[in-house]
mmCIF file of C-alpha atoms and ligand atoms in Angstrom:
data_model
loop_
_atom_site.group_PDB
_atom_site.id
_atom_site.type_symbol
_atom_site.label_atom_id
_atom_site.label_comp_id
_atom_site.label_asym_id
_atom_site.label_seq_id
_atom_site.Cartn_x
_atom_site.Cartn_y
_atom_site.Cartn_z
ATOM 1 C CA UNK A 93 114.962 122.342 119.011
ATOM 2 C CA UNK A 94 114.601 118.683 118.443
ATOM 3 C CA UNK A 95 112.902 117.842 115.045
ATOM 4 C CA UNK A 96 109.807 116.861 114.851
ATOM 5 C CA UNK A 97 109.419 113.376 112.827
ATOM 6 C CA UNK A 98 106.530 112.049 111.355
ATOM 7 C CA UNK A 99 105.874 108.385 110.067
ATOM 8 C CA UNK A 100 102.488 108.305 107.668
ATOM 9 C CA UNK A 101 101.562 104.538 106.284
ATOM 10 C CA UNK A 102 100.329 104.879 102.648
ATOM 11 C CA UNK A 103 101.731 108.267 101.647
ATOM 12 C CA UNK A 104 101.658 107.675 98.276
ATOM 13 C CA UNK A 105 98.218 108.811 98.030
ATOM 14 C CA UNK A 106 95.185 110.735 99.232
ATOM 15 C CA UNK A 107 95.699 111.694 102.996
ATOM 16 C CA UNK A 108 98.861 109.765 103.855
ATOM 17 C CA UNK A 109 100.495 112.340 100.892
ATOM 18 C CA UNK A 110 98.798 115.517 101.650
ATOM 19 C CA UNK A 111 99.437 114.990 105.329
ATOM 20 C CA UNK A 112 103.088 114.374 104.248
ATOM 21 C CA UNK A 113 103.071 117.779 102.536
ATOM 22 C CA UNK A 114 101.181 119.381 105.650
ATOM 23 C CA UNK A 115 104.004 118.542 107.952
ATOM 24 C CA UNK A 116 106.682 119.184 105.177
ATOM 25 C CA UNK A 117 105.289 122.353 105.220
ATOM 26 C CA UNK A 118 105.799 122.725 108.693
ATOM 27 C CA UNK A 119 109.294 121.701 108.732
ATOM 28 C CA UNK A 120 109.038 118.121 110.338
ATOM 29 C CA UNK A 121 110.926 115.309 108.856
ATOM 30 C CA UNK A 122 109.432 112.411 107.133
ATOM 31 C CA UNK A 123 109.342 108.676 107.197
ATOM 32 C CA UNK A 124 106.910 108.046 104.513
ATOM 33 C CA UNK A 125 105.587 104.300 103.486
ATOM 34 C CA UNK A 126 103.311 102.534 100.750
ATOM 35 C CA UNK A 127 103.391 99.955 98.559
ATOM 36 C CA UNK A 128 103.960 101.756 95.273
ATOM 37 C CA UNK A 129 107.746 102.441 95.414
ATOM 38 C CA UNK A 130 107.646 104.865 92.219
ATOM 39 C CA UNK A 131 105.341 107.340 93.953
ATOM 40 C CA UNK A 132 107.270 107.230 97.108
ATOM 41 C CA UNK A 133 110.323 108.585 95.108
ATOM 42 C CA UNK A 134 108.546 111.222 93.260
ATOM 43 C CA UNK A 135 107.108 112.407 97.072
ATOM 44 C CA UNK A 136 110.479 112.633 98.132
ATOM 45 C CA UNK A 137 112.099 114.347 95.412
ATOM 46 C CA UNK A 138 109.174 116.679 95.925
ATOM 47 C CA UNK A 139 109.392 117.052 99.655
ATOM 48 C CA UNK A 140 113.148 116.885 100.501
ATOM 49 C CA UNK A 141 114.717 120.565 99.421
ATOM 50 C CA UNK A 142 111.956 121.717 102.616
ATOM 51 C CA UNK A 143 112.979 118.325 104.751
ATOM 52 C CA UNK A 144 114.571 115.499 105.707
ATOM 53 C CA UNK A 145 112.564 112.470 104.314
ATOM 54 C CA UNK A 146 113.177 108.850 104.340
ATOM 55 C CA UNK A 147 110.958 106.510 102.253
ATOM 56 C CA UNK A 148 110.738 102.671 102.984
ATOM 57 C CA UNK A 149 108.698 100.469 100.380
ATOM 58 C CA UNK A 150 105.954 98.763 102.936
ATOM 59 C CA UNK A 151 102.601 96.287 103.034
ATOM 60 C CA UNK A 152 102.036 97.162 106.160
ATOM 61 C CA UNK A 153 100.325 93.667 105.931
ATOM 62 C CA UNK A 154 103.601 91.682 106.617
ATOM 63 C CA UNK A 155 104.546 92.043 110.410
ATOM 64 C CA UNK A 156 108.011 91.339 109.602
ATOM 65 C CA UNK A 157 108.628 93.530 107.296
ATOM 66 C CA UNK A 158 107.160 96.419 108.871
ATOM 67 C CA UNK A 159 109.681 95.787 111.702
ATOM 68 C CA UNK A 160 112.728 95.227 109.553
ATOM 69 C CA UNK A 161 111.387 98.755 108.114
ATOM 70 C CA UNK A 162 111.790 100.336 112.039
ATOM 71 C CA UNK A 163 114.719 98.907 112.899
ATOM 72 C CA UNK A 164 116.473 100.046 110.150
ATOM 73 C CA UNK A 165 115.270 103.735 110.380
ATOM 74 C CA UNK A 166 118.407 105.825 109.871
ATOM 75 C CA UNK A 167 120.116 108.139 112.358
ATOM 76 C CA UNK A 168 117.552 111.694 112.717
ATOM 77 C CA UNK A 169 114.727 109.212 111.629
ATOM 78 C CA UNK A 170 114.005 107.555 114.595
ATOM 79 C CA UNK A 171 112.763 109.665 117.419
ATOM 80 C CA UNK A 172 108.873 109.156 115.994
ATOM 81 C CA UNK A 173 106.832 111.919 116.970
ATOM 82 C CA UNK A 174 103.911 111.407 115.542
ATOM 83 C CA UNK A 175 102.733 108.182 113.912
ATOM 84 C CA UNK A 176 99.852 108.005 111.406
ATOM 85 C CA UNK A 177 98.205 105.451 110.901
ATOM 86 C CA UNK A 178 96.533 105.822 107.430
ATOM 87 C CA UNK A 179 97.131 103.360 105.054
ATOM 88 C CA UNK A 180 93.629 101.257 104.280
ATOM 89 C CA UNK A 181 91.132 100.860 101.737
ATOM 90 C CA UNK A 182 87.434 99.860 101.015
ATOM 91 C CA UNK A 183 86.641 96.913 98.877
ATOM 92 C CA UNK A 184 83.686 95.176 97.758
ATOM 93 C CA UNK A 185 80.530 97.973 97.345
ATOM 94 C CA UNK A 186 77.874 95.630 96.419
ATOM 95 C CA UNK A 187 75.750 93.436 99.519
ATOM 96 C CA UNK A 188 77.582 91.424 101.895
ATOM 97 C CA UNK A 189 75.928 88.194 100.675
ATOM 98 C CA UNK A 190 77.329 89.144 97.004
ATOM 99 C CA UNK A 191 80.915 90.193 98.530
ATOM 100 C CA UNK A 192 84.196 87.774 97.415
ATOM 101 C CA UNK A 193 85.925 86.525 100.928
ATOM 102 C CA UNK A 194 89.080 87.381 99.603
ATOM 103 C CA UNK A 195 88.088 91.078 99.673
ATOM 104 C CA UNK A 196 86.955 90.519 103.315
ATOM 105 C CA UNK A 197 90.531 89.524 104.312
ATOM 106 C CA UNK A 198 92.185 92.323 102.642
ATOM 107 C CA UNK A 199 90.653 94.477 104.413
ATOM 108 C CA UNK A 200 90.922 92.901 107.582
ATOM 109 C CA UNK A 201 94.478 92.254 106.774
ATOM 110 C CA UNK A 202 95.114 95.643 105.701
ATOM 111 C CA UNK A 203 93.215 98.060 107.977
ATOM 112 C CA UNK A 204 93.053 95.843 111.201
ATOM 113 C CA UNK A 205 96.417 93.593 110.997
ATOM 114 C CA UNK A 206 98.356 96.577 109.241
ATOM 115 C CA UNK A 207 97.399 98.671 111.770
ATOM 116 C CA UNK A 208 98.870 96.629 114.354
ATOM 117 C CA UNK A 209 101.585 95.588 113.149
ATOM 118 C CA UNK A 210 102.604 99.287 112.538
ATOM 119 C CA UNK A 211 101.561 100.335 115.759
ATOM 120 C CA UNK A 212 103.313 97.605 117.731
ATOM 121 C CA UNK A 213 106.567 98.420 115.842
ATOM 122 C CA UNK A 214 106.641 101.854 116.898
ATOM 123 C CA UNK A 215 104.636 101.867 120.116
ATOM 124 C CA UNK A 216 108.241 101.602 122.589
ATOM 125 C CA UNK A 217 109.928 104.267 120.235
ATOM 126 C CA UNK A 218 106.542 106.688 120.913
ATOM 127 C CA UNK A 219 106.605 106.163 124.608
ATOM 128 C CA UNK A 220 110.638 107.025 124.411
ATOM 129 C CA UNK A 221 109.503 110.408 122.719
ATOM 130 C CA UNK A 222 107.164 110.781 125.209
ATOM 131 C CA UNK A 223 105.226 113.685 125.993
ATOM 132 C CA UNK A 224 103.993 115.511 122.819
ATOM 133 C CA UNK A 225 104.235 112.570 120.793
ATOM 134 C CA UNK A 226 100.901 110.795 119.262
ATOM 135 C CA UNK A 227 99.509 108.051 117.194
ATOM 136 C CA UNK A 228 96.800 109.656 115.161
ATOM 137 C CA UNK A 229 94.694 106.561 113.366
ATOM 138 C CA UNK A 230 92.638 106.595 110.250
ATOM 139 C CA UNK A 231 89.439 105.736 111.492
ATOM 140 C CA UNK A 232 85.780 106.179 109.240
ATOM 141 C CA UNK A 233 82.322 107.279 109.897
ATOM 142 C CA UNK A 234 81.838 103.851 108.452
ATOM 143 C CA UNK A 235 82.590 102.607 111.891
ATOM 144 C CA UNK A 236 79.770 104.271 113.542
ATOM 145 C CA UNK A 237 77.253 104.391 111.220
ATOM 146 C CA UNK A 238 76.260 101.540 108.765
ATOM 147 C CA UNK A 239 75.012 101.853 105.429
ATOM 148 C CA UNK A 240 74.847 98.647 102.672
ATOM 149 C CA UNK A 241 77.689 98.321 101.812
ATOM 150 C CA UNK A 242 79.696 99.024 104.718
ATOM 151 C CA UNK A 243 79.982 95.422 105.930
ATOM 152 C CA UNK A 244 83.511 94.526 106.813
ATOM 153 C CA UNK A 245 84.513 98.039 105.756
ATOM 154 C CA UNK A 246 83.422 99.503 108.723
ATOM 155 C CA UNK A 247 83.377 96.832 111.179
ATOM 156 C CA UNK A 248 87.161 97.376 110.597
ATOM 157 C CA UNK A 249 86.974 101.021 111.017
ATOM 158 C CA UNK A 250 85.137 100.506 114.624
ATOM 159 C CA UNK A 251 88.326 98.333 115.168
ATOM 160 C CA UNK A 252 90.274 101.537 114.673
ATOM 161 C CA UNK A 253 87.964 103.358 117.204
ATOM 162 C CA UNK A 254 87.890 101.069 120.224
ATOM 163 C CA UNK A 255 91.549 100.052 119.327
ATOM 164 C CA UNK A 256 92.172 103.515 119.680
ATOM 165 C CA UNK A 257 90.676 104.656 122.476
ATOM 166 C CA UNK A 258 91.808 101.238 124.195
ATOM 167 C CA UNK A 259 95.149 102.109 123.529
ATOM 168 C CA UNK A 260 94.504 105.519 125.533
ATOM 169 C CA UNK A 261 93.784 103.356 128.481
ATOM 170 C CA UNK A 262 97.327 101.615 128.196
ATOM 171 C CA UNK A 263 99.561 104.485 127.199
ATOM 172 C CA UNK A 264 98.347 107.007 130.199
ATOM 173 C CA UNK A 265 101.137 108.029 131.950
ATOM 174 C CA UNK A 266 103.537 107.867 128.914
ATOM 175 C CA UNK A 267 102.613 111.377 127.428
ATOM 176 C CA UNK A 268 101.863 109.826 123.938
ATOM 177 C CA UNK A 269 98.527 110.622 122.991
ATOM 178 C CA UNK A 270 96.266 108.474 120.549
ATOM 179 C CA UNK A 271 93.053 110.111 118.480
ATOM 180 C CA UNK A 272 91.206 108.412 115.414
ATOM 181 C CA UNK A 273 89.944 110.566 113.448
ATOM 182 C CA UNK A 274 86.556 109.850 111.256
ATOM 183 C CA UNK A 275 86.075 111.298 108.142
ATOM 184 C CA UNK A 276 83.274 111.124 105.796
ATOM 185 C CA UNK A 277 83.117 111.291 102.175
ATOM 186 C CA UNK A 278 86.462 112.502 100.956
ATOM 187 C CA UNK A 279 87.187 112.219 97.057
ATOM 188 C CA UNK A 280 91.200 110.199 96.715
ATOM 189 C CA UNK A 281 91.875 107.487 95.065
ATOM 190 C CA UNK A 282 89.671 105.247 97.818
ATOM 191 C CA UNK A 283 86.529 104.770 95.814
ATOM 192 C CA UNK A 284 88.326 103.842 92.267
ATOM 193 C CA UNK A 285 90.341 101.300 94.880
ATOM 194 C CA UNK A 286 86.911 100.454 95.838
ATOM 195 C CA UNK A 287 85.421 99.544 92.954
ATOM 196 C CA UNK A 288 88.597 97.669 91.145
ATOM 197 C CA UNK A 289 89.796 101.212 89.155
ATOM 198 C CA UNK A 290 86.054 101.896 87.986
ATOM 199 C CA UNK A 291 86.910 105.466 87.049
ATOM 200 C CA UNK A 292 82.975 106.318 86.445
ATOM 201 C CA UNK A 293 81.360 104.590 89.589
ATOM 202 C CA UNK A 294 83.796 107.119 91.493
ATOM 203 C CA UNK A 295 83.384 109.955 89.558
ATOM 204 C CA UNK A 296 79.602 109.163 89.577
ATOM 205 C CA UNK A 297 80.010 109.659 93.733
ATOM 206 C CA UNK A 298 81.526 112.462 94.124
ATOM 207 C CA UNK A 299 79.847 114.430 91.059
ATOM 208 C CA UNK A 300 77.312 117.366 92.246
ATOM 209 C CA UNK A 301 78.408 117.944 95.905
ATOM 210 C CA UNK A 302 81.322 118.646 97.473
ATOM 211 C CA UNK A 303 83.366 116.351 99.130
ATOM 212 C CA UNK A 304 85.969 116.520 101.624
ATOM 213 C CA UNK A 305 89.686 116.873 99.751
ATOM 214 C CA UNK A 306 92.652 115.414 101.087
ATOM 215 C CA UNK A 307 94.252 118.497 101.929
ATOM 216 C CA UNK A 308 91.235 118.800 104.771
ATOM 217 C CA UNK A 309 91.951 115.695 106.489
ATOM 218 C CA UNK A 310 95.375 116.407 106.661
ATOM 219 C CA UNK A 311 94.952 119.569 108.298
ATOM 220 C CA UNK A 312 92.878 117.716 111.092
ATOM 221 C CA UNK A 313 95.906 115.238 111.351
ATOM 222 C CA UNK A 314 98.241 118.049 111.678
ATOM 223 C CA UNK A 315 95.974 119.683 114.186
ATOM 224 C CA UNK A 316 95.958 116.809 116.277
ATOM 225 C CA UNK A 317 99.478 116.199 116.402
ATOM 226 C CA UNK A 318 100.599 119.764 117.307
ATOM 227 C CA UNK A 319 98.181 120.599 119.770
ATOM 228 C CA UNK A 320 99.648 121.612 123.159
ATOM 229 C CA UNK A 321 101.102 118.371 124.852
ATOM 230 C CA UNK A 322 98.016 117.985 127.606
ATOM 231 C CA UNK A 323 95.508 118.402 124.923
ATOM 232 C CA UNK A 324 94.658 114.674 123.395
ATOM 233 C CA UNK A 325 91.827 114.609 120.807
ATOM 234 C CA UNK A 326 89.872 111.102 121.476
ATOM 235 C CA UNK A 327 88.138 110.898 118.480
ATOM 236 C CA UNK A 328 87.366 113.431 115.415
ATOM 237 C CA UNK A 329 84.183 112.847 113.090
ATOM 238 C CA UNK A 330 84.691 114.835 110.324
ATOM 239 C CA UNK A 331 81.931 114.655 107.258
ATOM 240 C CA UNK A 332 81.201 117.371 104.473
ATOM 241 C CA UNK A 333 78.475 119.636 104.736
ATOM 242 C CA UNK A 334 76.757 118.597 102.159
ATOM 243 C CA UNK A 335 76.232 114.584 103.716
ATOM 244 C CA UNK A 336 74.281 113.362 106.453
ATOM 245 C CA UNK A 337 72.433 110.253 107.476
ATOM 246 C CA UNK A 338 69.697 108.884 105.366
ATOM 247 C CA UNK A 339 67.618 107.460 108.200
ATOM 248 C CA UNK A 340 66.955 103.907 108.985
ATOM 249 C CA UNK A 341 65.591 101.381 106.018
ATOM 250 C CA UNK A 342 62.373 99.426 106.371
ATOM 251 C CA UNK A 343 61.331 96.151 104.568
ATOM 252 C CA UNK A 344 57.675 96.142 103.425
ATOM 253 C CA UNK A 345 55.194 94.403 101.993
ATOM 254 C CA UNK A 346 54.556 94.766 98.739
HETATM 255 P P1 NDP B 639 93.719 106.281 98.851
HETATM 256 O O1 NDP B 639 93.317 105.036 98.132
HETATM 257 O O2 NDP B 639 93.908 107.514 98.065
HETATM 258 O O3 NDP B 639 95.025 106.003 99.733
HETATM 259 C C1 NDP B 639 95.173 104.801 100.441
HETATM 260 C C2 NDP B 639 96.632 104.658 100.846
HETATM 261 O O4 NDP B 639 96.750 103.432 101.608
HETATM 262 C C3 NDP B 639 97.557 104.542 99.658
HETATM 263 O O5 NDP B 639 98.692 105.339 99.903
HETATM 264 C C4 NDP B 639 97.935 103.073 99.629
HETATM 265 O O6 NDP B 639 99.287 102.947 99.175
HETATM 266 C C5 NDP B 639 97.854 102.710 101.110
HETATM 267 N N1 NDP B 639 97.688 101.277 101.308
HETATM 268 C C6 NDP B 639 96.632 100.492 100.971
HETATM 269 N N2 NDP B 639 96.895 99.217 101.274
HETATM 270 C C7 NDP B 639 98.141 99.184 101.807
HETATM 271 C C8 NDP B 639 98.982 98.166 102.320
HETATM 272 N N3 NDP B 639 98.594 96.873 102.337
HETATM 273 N N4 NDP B 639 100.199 98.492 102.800
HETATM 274 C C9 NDP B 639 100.602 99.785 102.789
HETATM 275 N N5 NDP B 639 99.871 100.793 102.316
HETATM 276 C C10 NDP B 639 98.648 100.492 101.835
HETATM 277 O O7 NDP B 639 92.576 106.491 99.945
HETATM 278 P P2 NDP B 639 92.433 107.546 101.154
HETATM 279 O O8 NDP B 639 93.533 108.484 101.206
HETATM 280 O O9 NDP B 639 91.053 108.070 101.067
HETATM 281 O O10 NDP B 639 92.474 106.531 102.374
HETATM 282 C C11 NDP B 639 93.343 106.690 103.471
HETATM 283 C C12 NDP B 639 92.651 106.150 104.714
HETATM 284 O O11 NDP B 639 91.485 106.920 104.950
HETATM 285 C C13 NDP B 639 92.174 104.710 104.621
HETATM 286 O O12 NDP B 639 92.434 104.083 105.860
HETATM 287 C C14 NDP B 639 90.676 104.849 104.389
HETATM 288 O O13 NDP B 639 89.954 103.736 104.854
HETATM 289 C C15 NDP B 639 90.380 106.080 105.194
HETATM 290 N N6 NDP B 639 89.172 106.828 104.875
HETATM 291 C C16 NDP B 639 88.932 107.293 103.608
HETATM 292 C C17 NDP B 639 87.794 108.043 103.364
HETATM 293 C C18 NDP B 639 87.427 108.536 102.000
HETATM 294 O O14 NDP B 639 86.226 108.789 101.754
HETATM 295 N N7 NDP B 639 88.368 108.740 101.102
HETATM 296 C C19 NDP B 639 86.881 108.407 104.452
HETATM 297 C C20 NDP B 639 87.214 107.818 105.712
HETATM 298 C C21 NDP B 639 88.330 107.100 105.914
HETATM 299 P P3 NDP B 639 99.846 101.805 98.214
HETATM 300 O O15 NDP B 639 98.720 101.343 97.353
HETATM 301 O O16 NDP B 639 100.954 102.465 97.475
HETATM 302 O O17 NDP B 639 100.337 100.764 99.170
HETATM 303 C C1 8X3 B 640 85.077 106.188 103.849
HETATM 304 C C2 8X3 B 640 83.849 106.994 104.024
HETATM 305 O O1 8X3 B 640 81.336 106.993 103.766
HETATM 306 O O2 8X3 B 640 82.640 105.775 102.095
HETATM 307 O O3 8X3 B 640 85.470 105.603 105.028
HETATM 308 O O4 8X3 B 640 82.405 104.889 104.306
HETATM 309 S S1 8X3 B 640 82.495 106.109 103.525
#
């Protein structure tokens, strides 16, 4: 059987690792990517008695580098199957009129740009694969639904949807097959990232309900990307049961 190979942006953390682990468990091999280099290593050493893994250092930020990081995928690493496009974060909680502009570009930069850059790398290589093979993005409920704070957060996120199911448009006839999936509250490291490390404003979310884990999402990703080859998934909104919408806001007099 030919292996299966996935490549997962930020896999040092959150979903990007536990959806490394998901498909380690399943026997696929790995190309696994982040910036922080030291938890890339300990993944691997983790991971690599089960499978083949192959870590590259990436921002998926830099275009160039994030090709120089394809093109020099070893032998029984390049045959993507399934690419997932997770790395991204959340910055700047507080009002948009309050927000720093350099936190607006990182996550442009990061969650739009990254995306791309990733995406273009590997799009040829995905087609090659062809049927069976999928790009499974990291989208948000923040890119359907606004709430303060959401700003450029999710305006990036409904990048990743309508980039997504764009990309459907393009790719029919190859056999690769795109989804985004949408999650809602899910306790990683995204809302101390969120708040600059603020150990208590996350803890102070997540306390007294239950959030989605990491382990959850990556069972959707792994879902996705192993369901019979005609099957594509457009788009996945996954919350936890115990959130839902607040309803809309209204300015009054006082
Ligand atoms: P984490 O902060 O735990 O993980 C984020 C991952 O993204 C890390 O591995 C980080 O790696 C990587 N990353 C961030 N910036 C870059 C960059 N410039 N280049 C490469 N990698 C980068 O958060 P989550 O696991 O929760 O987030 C994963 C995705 O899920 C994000 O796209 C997020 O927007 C989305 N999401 C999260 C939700 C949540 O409530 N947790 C809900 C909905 C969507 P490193 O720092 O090592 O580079
Ligand atoms: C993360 C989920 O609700 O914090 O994308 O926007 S939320």
């Amino acid at each position: 059987m030919t292996a299966q190979i996935a490549f997962i942006t930020g896999a040092t953390s959150g979903f990007g690792r536990a959806t490394a682990r998901r498909f380690a468990e399943a026997g696929w091999a790995l190309v696994l990517t982040g910036r922080r280099s030291e938890r890339l290593e300990a993944l691997k050493a983790e991971l690599e008695a089960r499978v083949p893994v192959h870590i590259a250092t990436l921002d998926v930020r830099d275009a160039a580098a994030v090709q120089q990081v394809v093109a020099a995928l070893p032998e029984g690493f390049r045959r993507i199957t399934c690419l997932v496009n997770n790395a991204g974060l959340a910055l700047a909680p507080q009002k948009a009129q309050e927000v720093d502009l350099a936190d607006w570009h990182c996550m442009i930069d990061t969650n739009c740009t990254g995306l791309v850059n990733v995406t273009h790398a590997l799009i040829n290589t995905l087609i090659e694969t062809g049927r069976g093979a999928s790009i499974v993005n990291i989208g948000s409920v923040a890119g359907y639904y606004p709430y303060p704070g959401s700003h450029v957060y999710g305006a990036t996120k409904a990048f990743v949807r309508q980039f997504s199911l764009s990309l459907r448009c393009d790719l029919l006839g190859t056999g690769v097959r795109v989804t985004d999936i949408e999650p809602g509250l899910a306790e990683t490291e995204f809302t101390l990232v969120r708040t600059k490390w603020n150990q208590e404003a996350s803890d102070a979310l997540y306390r007294g309900t239950e959030p989605l884990s990491a382990e959850d999402i990556a069972e959707q990703v792994y879902y996705v990307a192993t369901l019979p080859a005609h099957v594509n998934i457009n788009r996945l909104e996954v919350m936890p049961t115990r959130q839902a919408w607040a309803g809309f806001a209204i300015d009054r007099d006082q």
